[in-house]
Amino acid sequence: MSSLARPAVAPEALLAVHDIEVIYDDAILAVAGVSLNVNKGAIVALLGANGAGKSTTLKAISGLVTADRARVSRGSIHFLGKDTAGVAPNQLARQGIVHVLEGRHVFSQLTVEENLRSGGFLRRLGRRELERDLERIYAWFPRLKTKRKTQAGLTSGGEQQMLAIGRALMTRPTLVLLDEPSMGLAPIIVEEIFEIVADLNRRESVSFLVAEQNINVALRHAHQGYVLDTGRIVLSGTAQELLQHGGLHEYYLGGKAGEAVPATRAE
Amino acid sequence: MIFFLETLIGGLLAGTMYSLVAIGFVLIFKASGVFNFAQGAMLLFSALTFVSLQEHGIPFLQSLLLTVVVIVIGAVAIERAVLRPLMNRSQITLFMATLGLSFILEGLAQGLMGAEVRALDLGIEDTPLMLGEVMVSQFDLVAASTAAVLVTVLALLFNKTHIGISLRAVADDTRAALSIGINLNRIWQIVWAVAGCAGLVAGLLWGARQGVQFSLSLVVLKALPVLIIGGFTSIGGAIVGGLIVGAAENLAEVYVGPSIGGGITPWFAYFLALVFLHVRPAGLFGERAIERV
């Protein structure tokens, strides 16, 4: 593992989401006018309460909205400068966007190792390369190695979250969309997972867009953040700015919904 | 005692013929959650293709290979024209699509290749064989060995290859499979092709036994109780389900039949399936979701 300390050079946009609107079943508007950017090598937090549209935004980016009978009806998403409209999710994964779904979604009937292997298939690796990549993941998540022959469905919640991230890393992504990694996990495990994410970001310069309800832990590890409320971005800024912003918690109680809030942009 | 053993063994071996048909269903159901009503039509279509090729003087092996090619092309066409446009629709929609597909395939097969009964000779003699004191049908033995080979090949495919692991991944969690770049359309094409080949094997054996004709597509109805008993998601279940149905049918016909007027083979399997639905609705080997509490 090479430690690539990325200097703060002029940030390049890895992902640019511009004013998207997502509609389920041609009837239900889940996201209305979300714009956000993820720069190369950044960890960006997407914050908001249940139902604010975080998962839908991530699915729009990974293309998985189509699997939920939804579509991006307005706006555009550019990944590495290219418009992703109409590109199938498996093609986007090939281009470097991988989505770690909310609730882990490990292949429960497959073993831990088979789960990891499946992540390597899209690159059509040779046997030796696949083994090397597996060892790389095991180095990041030593716990997975001890459970490699266990059926994934029988591992603990924390292990499943690590497995889902490890499986995603097997695709060698540029950008990982991480949906609610803290869900249902003990604080100490959540902390461990975020530490690994931050480490991966620092040492392998993988970028992350993390959807979270847990503001504190997310902002402590992120560089930038966006706050979503009822399908709209209501606040954005550096993690530092957002942490200091007094009204942040209000959005979780719905207190400021609808009120005009000056969005501070620091890029 | 020997008579009982003969009845039992005869039933078990005959049951593997049902298993062969059921395996095709399991493959498609596992990968896409669709109950493929067209499996019987695929079975008829492939057997008819094979027989027609043989009638044109093409040798056995070449005919077999050509039929497999036709099956693969058919699988890709079905995925493109039927499944892909209906992706994400309800299960009943997909089921109705396969129902329509079955009639199209049956019609096409008979229109292109004729509706008359064709004899199919696989060169297997149907003479009884003596194993010790027990008499066994040689044809049944060949059918059972074929089933064993098919299951072994499928097990290797599923557990050792990338395609196999991808198939199981899709069966387990379609969205997650998509998220890590597994090409769902490709997987469906492969599954339908493999199920078609399993159908070909079943079609040839059934065709050799009862002639290749329209009624061949109806053997799928015998696969239903097998699936209910064994479980829709397990190939092992299809095998065990077939064995149970075969043995139970034979034993019931011989020992229960006379007291209620005989002729219970056609319906006894369904009776058994109904009992299983009450006792074990997921079937013997049906996958129950693993969930942590």
PDB file of N, CA and C in Angstrom, chain A residues 26 113 157 208 219 258:
ATOM      1  N   ASP A  26     -43.031   7.300 -11.763  1.00  0.00           N
ATOM      2  CA  ASP A  26     -43.622   8.428 -12.499  1.00  0.00           C
ATOM      3  C   ASP A  26     -44.590   9.248 -11.660  1.00  0.00           C
ATOM      4  N   GLU A 113     -15.566 -14.843   1.713  1.00  0.00           N
ATOM      5  CA  GLU A 113     -14.593 -14.731   0.625  1.00  0.00           C
ATOM      6  C   GLU A 113     -15.255 -14.677  -0.748  1.00  0.00           C
ATOM      7  N   GLY A 157     -23.306  -7.564  12.377  1.00  0.00           N
ATOM      8  CA  GLY A 157     -23.637  -6.375  11.600  1.00  0.00           C
ATOM      9  C   GLY A 157     -22.404  -5.589  11.185  1.00  0.00           C
ATOM     10  N   PHE A 208     -14.936   9.385  -1.189  1.00  0.00           N
ATOM     11  CA  PHE A 208     -16.166   8.846  -0.598  1.00  0.00           C
ATOM     12  C   PHE A 208     -17.269   9.900  -0.582  1.00  0.00           C
ATOM     13  N   LEU A 219     -19.152  14.194  10.145  1.00  0.00           N
ATOM     14  CA  LEU A 219     -18.432  15.448   9.915  1.00  0.00           C
ATOM     15  C   LEU A 219     -17.013  15.429  10.487  1.00  0.00           C
ATOM     16  N   GLY A 258     -38.173  24.601   4.988  1.00  0.00           N
ATOM     17  CA  GLY A 258     -38.922  25.631   4.267  1.00  0.00           C
ATOM     18  C   GLY A 258     -38.355  27.015   4.470  1.00  0.00           C
TER      19      GLY A 258
END
